[in-house]
CSV table of C-alpha atoms in Angstrom, one decimal:
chain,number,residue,atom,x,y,z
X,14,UNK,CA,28.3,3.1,71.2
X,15,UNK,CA,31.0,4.2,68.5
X,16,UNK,CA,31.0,8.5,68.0
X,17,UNK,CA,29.7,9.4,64.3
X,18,UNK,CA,32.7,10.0,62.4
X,19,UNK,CA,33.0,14.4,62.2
X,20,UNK,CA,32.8,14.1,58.5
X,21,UNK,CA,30.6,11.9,55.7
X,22,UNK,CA,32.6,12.5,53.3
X,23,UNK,CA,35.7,14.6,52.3
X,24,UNK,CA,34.5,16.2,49.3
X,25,UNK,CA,30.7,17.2,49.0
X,26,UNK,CA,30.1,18.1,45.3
X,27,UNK,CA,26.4,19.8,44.3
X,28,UNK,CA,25.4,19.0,40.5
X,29,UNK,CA,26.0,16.1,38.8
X,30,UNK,CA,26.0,18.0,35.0
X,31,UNK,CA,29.5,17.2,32.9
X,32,UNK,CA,31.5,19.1,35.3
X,33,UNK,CA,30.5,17.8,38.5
X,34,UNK,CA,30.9,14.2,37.4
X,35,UNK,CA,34.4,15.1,36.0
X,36,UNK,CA,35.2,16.7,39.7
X,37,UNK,CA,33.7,13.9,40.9
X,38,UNK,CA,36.0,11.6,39.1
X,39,UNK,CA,39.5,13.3,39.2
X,40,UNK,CA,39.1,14.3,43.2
X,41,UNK,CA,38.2,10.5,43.7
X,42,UNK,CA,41.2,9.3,42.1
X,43,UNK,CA,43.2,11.0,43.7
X,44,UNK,CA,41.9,9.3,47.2
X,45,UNK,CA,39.3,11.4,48.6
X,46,UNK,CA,35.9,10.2,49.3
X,47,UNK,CA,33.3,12.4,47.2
X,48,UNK,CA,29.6,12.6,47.4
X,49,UNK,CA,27.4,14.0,44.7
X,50,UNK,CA,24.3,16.1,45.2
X,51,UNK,CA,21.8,16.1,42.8
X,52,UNK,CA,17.9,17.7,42.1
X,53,UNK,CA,17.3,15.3,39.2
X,54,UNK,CA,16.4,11.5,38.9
X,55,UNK,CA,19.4,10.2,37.5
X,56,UNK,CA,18.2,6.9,37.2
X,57,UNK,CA,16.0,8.7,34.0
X,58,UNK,CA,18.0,10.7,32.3
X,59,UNK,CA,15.5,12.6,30.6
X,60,UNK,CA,17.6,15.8,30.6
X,61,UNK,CA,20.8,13.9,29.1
X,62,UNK,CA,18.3,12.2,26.4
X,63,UNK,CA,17.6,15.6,25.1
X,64,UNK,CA,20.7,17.2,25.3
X,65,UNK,CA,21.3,17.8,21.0
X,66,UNK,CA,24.8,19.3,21.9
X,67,UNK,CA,27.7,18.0,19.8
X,68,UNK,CA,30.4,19.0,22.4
X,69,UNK,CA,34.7,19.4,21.2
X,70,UNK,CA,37.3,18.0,23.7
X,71,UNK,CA,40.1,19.4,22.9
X,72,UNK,CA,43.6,18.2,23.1
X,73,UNK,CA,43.9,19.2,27.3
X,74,UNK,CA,40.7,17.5,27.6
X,75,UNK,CA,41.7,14.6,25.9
X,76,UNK,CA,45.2,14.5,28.2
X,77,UNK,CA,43.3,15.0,31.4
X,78,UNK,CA,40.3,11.7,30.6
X,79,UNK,CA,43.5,10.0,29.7
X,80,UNK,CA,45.4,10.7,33.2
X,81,UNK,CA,42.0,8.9,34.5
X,82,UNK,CA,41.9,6.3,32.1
X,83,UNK,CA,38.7,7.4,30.8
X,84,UNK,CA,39.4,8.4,27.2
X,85,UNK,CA,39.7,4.8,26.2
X,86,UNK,CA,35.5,4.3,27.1
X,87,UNK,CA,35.2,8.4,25.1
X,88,UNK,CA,37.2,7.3,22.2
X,89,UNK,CA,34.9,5.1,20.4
X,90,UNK,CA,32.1,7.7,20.3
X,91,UNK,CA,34.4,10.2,19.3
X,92,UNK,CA,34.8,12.2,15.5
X,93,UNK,CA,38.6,13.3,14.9
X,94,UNK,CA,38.5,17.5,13.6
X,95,UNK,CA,41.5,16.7,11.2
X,96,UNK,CA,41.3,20.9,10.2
X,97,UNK,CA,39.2,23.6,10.9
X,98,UNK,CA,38.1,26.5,8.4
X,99,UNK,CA,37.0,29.9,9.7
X,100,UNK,CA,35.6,32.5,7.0
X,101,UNK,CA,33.4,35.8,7.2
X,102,UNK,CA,29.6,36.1,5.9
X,103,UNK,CA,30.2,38.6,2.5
X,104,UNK,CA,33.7,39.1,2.6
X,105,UNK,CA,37.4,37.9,1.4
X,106,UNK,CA,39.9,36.2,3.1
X,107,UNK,CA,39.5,32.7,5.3
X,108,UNK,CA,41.8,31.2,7.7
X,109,UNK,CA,42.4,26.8,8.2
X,110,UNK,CA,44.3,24.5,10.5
X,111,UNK,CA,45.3,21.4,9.8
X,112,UNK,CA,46.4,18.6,12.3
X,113,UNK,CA,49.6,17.6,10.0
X,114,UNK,CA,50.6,20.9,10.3
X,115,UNK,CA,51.1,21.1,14.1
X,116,UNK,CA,52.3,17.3,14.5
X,117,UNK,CA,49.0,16.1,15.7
X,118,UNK,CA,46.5,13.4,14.9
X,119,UNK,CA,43.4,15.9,15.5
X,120,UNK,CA,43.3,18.9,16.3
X,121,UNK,CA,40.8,18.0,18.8
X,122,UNK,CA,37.3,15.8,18.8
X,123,UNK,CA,33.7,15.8,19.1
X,124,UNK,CA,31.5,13.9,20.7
X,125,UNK,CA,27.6,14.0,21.2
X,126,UNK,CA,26.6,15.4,24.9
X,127,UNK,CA,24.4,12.8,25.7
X,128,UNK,CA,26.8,10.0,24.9
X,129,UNK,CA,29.8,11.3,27.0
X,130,UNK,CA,27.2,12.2,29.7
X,131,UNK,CA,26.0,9.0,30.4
X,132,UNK,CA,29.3,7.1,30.1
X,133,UNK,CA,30.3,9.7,33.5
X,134,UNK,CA,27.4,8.6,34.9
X,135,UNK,CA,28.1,5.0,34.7
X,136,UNK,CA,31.7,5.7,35.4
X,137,UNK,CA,31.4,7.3,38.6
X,138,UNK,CA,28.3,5.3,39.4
X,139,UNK,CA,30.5,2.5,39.7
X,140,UNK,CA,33.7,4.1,41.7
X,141,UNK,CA,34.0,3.3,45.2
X,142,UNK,CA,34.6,6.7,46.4
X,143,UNK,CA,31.7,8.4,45.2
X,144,UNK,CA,28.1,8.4,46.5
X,145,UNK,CA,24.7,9.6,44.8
X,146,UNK,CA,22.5,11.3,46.7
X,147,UNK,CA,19.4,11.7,44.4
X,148,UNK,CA,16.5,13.7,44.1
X,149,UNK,CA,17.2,15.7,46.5
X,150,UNK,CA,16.9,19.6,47.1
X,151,UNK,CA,20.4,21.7,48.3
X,152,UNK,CA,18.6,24.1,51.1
X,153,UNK,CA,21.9,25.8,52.2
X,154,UNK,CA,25.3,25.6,53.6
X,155,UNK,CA,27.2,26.1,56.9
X,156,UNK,CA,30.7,26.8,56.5
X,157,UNK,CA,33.6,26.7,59.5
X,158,UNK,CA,37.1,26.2,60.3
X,159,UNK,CA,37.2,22.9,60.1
X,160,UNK,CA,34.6,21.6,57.5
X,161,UNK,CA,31.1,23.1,55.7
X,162,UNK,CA,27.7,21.3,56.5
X,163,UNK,CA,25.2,20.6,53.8
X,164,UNK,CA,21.7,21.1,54.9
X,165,UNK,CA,19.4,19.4,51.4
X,166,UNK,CA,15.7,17.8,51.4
X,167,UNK,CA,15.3,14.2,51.1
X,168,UNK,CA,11.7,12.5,50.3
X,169,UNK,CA,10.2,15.2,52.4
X,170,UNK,CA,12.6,15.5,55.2
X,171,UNK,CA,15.7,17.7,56.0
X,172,UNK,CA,19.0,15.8,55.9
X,173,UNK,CA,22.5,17.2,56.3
X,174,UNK,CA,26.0,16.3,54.9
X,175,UNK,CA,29.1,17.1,56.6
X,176,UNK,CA,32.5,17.4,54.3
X,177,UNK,CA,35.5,19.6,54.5
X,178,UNK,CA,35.1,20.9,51.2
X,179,UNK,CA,32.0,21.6,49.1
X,180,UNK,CA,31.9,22.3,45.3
X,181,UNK,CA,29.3,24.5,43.8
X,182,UNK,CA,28.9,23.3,40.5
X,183,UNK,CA,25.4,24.2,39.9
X,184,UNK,CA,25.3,26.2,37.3
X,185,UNK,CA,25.4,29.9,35.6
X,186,UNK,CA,22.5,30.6,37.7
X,187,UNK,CA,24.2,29.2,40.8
X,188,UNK,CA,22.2,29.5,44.1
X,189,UNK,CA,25.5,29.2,45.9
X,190,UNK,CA,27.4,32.0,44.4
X,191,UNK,CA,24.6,34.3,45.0
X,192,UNK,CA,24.6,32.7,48.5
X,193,UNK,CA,28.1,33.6,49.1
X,194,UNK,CA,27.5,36.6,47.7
X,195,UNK,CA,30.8,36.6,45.3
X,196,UNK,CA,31.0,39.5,42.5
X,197,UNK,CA,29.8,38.7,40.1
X,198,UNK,CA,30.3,40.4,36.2
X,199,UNK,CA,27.2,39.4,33.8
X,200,UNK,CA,27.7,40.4,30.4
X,201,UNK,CA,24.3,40.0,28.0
X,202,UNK,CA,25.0,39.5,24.5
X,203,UNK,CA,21.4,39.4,23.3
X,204,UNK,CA,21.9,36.6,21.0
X,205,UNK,CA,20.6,32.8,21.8
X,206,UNK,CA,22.4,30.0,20.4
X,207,UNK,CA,20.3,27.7,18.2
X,208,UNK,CA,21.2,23.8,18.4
X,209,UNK,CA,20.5,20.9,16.3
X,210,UNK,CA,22.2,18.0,14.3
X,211,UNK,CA,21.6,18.2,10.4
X,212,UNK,CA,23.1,16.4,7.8
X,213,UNK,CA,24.9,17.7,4.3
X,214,UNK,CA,24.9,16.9,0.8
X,215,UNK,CA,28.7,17.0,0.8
X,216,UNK,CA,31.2,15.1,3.1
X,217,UNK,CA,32.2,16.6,6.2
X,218,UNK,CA,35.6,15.6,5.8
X,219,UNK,CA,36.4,15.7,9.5
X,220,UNK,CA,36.8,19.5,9.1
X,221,UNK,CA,34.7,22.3,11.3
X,222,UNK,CA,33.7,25.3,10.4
X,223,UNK,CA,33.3,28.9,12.0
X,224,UNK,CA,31.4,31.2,9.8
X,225,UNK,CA,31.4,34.7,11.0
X,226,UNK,CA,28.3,36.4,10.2
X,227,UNK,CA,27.0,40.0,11.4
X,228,UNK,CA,24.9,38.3,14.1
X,229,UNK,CA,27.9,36.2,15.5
X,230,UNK,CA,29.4,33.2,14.6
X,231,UNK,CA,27.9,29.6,13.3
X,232,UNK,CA,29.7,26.8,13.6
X,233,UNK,CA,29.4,22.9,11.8
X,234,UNK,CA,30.9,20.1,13.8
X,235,UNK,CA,31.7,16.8,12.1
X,236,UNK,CA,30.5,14.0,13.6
X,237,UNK,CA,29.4,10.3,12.5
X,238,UNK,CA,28.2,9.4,9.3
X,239,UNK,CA,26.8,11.9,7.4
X,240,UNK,CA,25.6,14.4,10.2
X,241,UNK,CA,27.2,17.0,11.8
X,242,UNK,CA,26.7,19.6,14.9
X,243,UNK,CA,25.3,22.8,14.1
X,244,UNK,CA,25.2,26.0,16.5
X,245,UNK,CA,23.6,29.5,15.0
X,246,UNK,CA,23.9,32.6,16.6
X,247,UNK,CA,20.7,34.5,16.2
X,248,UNK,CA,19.2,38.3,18.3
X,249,UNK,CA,17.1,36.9,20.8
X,250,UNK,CA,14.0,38.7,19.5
X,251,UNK,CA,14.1,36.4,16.8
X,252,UNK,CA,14.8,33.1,18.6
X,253,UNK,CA,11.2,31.8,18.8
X,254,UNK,CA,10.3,32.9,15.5
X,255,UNK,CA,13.4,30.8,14.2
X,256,UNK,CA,12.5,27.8,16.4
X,257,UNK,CA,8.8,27.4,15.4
X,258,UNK,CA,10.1,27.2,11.4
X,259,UNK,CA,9.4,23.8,9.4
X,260,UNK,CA,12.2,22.1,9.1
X,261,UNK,CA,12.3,23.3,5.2
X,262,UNK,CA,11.8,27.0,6.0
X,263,UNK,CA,14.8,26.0,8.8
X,264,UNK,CA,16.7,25.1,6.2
X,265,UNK,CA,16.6,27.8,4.0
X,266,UNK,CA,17.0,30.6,6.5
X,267,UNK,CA,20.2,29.0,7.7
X,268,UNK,CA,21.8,27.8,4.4
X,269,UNK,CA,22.5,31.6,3.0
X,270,UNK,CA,24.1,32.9,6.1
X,271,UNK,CA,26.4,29.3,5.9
X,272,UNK,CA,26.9,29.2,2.1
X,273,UNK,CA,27.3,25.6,-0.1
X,274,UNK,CA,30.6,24.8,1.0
X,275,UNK,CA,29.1,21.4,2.3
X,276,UNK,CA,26.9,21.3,0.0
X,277,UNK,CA,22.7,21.4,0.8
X,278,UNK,CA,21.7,20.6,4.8
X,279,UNK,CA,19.0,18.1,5.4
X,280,UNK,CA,17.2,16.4,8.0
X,281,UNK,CA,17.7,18.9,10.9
X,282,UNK,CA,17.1,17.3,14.0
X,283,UNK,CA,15.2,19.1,17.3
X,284,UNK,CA,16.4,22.0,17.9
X,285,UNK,CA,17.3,23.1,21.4
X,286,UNK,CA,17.9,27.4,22.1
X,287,UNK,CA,20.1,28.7,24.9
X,288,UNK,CA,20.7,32.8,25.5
X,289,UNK,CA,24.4,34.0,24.6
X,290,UNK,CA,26.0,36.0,27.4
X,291,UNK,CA,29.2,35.9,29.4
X,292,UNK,CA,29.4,35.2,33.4
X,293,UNK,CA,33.0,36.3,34.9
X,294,UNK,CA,33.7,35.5,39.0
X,295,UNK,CA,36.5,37.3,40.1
X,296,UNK,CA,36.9,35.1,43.2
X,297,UNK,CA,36.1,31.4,42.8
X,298,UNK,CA,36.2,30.6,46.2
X,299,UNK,CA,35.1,30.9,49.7
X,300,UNK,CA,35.4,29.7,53.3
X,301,UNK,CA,35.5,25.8,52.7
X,302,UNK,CA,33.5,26.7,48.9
X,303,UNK,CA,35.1,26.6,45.1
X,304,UNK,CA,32.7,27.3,42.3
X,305,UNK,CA,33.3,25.6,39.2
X,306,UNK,CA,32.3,25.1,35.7
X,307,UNK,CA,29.3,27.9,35.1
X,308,UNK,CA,28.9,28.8,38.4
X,309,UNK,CA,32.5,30.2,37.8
X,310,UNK,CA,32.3,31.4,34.4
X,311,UNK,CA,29.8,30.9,31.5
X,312,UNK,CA,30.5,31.7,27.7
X,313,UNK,CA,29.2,31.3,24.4
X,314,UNK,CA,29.2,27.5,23.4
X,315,UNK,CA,29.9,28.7,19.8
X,316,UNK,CA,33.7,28.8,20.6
X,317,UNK,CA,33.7,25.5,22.2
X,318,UNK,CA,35.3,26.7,24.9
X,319,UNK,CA,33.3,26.2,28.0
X,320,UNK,CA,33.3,22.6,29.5
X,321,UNK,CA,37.3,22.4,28.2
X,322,UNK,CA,38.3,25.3,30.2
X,323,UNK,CA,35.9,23.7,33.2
X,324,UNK,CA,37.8,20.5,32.5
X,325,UNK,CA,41.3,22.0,33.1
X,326,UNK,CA,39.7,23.7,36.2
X,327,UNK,CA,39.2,20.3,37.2
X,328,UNK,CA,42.4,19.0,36.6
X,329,UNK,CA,44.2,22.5,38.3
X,330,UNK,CA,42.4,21.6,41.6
X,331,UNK,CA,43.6,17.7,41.0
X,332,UNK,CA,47.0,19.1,40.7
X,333,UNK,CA,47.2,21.4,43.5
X,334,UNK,CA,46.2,19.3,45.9
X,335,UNK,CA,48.6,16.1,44.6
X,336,UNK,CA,51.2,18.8,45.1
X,337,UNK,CA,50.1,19.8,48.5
X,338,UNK,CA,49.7,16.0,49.4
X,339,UNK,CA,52.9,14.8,48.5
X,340,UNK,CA,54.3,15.4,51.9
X,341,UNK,CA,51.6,14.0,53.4
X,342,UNK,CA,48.8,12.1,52.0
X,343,UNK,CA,45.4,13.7,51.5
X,344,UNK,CA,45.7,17.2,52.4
X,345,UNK,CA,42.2,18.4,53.2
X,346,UNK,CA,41.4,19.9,50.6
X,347,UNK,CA,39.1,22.7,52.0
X,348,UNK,CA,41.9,24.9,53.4
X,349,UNK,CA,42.1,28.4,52.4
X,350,UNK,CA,45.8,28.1,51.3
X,351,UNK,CA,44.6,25.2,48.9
X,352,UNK,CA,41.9,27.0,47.4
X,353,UNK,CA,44.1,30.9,46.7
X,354,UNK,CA,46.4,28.4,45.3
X,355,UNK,CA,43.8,26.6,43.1
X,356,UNK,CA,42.5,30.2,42.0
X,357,UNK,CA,46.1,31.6,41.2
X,358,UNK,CA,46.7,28.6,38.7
X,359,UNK,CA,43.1,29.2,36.7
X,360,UNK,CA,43.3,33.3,36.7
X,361,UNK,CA,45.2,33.9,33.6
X,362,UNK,CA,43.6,30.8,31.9
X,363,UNK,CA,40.2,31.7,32.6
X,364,UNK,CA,40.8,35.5,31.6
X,365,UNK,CA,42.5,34.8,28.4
X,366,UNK,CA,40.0,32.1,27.5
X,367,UNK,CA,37.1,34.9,28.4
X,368,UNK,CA,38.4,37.3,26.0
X,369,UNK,CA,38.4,35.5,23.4
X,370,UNK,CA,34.8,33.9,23.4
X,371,UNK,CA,34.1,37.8,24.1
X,372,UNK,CA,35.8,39.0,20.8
X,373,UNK,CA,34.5,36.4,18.9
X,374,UNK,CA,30.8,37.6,19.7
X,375,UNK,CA,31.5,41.2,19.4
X,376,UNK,CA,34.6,42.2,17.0
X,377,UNK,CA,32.6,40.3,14.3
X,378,UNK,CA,29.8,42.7,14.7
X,379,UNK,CA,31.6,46.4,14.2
X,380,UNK,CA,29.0,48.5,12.4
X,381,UNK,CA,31.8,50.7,10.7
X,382,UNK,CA,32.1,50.4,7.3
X,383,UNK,CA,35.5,49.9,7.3
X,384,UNK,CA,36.1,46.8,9.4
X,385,UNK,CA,35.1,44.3,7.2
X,386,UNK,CA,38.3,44.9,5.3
X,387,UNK,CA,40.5,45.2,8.3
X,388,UNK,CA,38.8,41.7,9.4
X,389,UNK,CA,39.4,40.5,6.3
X,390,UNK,CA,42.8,41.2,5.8
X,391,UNK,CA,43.4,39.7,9.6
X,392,UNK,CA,42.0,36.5,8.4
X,393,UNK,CA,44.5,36.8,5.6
X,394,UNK,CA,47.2,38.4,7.8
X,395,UNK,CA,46.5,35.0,10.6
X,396,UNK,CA,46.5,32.0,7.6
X,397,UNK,CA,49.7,33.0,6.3
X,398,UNK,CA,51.3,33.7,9.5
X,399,UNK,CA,52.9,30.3,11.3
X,400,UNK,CA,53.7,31.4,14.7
X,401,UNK,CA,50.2,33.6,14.8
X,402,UNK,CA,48.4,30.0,13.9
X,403,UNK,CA,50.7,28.2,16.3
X,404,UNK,CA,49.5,30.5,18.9
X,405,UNK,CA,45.6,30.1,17.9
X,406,UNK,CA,45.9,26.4,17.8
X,407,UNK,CA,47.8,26.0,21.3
X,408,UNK,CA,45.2,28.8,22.9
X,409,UNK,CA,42.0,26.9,21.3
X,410,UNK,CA,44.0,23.3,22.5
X,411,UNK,CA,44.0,24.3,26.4
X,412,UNK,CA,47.8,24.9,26.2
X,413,UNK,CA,47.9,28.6,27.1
C-alpha cells in the first residue's frame, strides 16, 4: 500500500475574499500547490453580487496582475482616473494630479468589486495548482517544525489539511490572529463609511474626487457611463438614520457636503455601510502562519488604500520566496527565515501606508479655529509644489 504523502498541499490559504484569491494566484504561479479554505458557497456568489464597492488599482496593482498575466482579463472592466481633485468642505485652496503630468496613462483605475471578484474566482477556479475546499468551517490549527495541520468541518464531519504554510486571510476580525494571540493595535474612528453607485448631471471626466469635510473625507470614483463610486464618511450614530433616507432625501443630504462640481447626483443605487477604524499587527507572522490582507491591517476604504497595499503584500511574499528559490527550487515557504524576511520587506510600507489613511481621517477634523487656514494654505502649499506632488502621487501609486 503506498504511505499518504506528509503534506496535501504546500500552501493552505483560509478565505477566498480579493486577497486570498490574489495569494492564491501569485504563490501558484510561482510552483507551489495551494488550497483554498472557504465558509461560503462559492458556487453562489451571493456576497460578491452585493458587494457595491467601486475598488482603485493603482499603478503597483496594475504591475503585479500584469506579472500574472491577469490584467489583460481586468482591463476591459476597468475606468482610467486621468487626474484626481482633492478640496476642503467651506474653505480655499484645492490640490489636482494629472496623469500627463507624471508621464503616465492613468494615474491608476477603477473597477467594480464584484466584477474583479468573480473574474479571480474563475481564474483560480481554473489553475491547476489550486483546490476549493467549500463550505466548510476552519476549527483550528496545529503548527510544528516541519508543517501546520488544518483541522475544518466538512458536511458535518471533521477533516484535516496538512501544508507547510498556512495563510490567515480571514479578515479584520480574524479568528486566527486572536488564535495566535498576536498584538494587536485597534484604533476606532467612530465613523462608518456609506457605499453606493450614483450618477451625475455632469461628466465625470475620468477624474476622482476627495472632498474633505469635518466628518472625514468623501470621495467620487469615475467609472462607466454616466455613474460613478461614491463613499461618505458619516459618525456612526448617524449611520442608520442616513441609510433608511429615500433616495431623494439621500440625495440632498449628501449633495451640500459634495458641492455641484459634477453637477446634481441621481439614481443612487443600494447603499452598503461599513464602520471606519484602523487595525495595526505588529508581527504578521507565526510558527508556519502569515496574516494577510485585514487580518494584518485594516483601514479606511475612503483612501483606497487597503486591498493595493494587500496586493503588494502579496507580491513581497511572491518575491521573497523566488529569491530564496533561486538556488533551489521551491523553498518551503513556511520557514521562519522566509517569513522575518517577508515581514522586514512590508514594515515600512505598511507603516507609512497606515499613517496616512490615519491622517486623512483625523487631521481633517482639528476643532481649532485656526486649522482650517493652515489646511488650506497646505493644499495650496502641495498643488504648487512639484516634488511634494511627485511624492503624493508615487506614495498613493504603491511606489514608496
Amino acid at each position: 500500500m503506498a504511505e499518504k504523502p506528509q503534506f496535501d498541499c504546500e500552501i493552505a490559504i483560509v478565505g477566498s475574499g480579493m486577497v486570498g484569491m490574489a495569494a492564491a494566484l501569485g504563490l501558484a504561479e510561482l510552483g507551489y500547490s495551494v488550497t483554498v479554505l472557504e465558509s461560503q458557497d462559492i458556487t453562489t456568489q451571493a456576497d460578491v453580487d452585493a458587494d457595491e464597492r467601486s475598488l482603485v488599482c493603482n499603478l503597483a496593482s496594475q504591475r503585479f496582475w500584469q506579472s500574472l498575466n491577469f490584467w489583460s482579463e481586468l482591463e476591459p472592466m476597468t475606468t482610467p482616473i486621468e487626474s484626481v481633485h482633492v478640496s476642503a468642505k467651506g474653505h480655499f485652496g484645492t490640490v489636482s494630479f494629472h496623469a500627463q503630468d507624471f508621464d503616465v496613462t492613468a494615474l491608476g483605475y477603477v473597477i467594480p468589486a464584484q466584477q474583479m471578484a468573480k473574474k479571480l474566482l474563475l481564474r483560480t477556479q481554473a489553475h491547476a495548482r489550486i483546490q476549493y475546499l467549500y463550505p466548510v468551517q476552519f476549527e483550528q490549527h496545529q503548527a510544528d517544525a516541519d508543517g501546520v495541520t488544518l483541522s475544518y468541518i466538512s458536511e458535518g464531519h471533521q477533516q484535516q489539511l496538512r501544508a507547510r504554510l498556512m495563510i490567515a486571510a480571514d479578515g479584520a476580525r480574524s479568528r486566527i490572529r486572536t488564535a495566535l494571540g498576536l498584538k494587536t493595535e485597534v484604533k476606532s474612528y467612530r465613523k462608518k463609511a456609506i457605499v453606493c453607485q450614483l450618477s451625475t448631471h455632469k461628466p465625470h471626466q475620468n477624474c476622482a474626487y476627495e472632498r474633505l469635510t469635518e466628518h472625514g473625507p468623501m470621495a467620487i470614483l469615475p467609472t462607466s457611463g454616466q455613474r460613478c463610486g461614491f463613499v461618505w464618511s458619516v459618525p456612526e450614530e448617524q449611520a442608520d438614520n442616513i441609510l433608511a433616507l429615500s433616495d431623494d432625501d439621500f440625495i440632498s443630504q449628501a449633495q451640500p457636503r459634495f458641492g455641484f462640481r459634477l453637477g446634481v447626483f441621481s439614481r443612487p443605487s443600494t447603499r452598503t455601510v461599513y464602520p471606519l477604524y484602523q487595525i495595526a499587527v505588529p508581527q504578521q507572522y507565526a510558527q508556519r502562519v502569515v496574516l494577510m490582507g485585514n487580518a494584518a491591517h485594516t483601514m479606511s476604504p475612503v483612501s483606497a488604500q487597503g486591498l493595493n497595499l494587500a496586493v503588494r503584500d502579496v507580491d513581497r511574499l511572491v518575491q521573497v520566496l523566488k529569491k530564496q528559490s533561486m538556488s533551489e527550487p521551491l523553498k518551503d515557504p513556511g520557514q521562519t527565515e522566509i517569513l522575518s524576511a517577508y515581514q522586514l520587506s512590508c514594515q515600512d510600507d505598511q507603516q507609512q501606508t497606515l499613517q496616512y489613511t490615519d491622517d486623512l481621517m483625523r487631521w481633517f477634523q482639528q476643532d481649532s479655529s485656526l486649522f482650517p487656514m493652515f489646511r488650506s494654505f497646505g493644499l495650496l502649499m502641495i498643488d504648487n509644489n512639484k516634488f511634494l506632488k511627485q511624492s503624493l502621487f508615487l506614495g498613493a501609486g504603491g511606489f514608496r
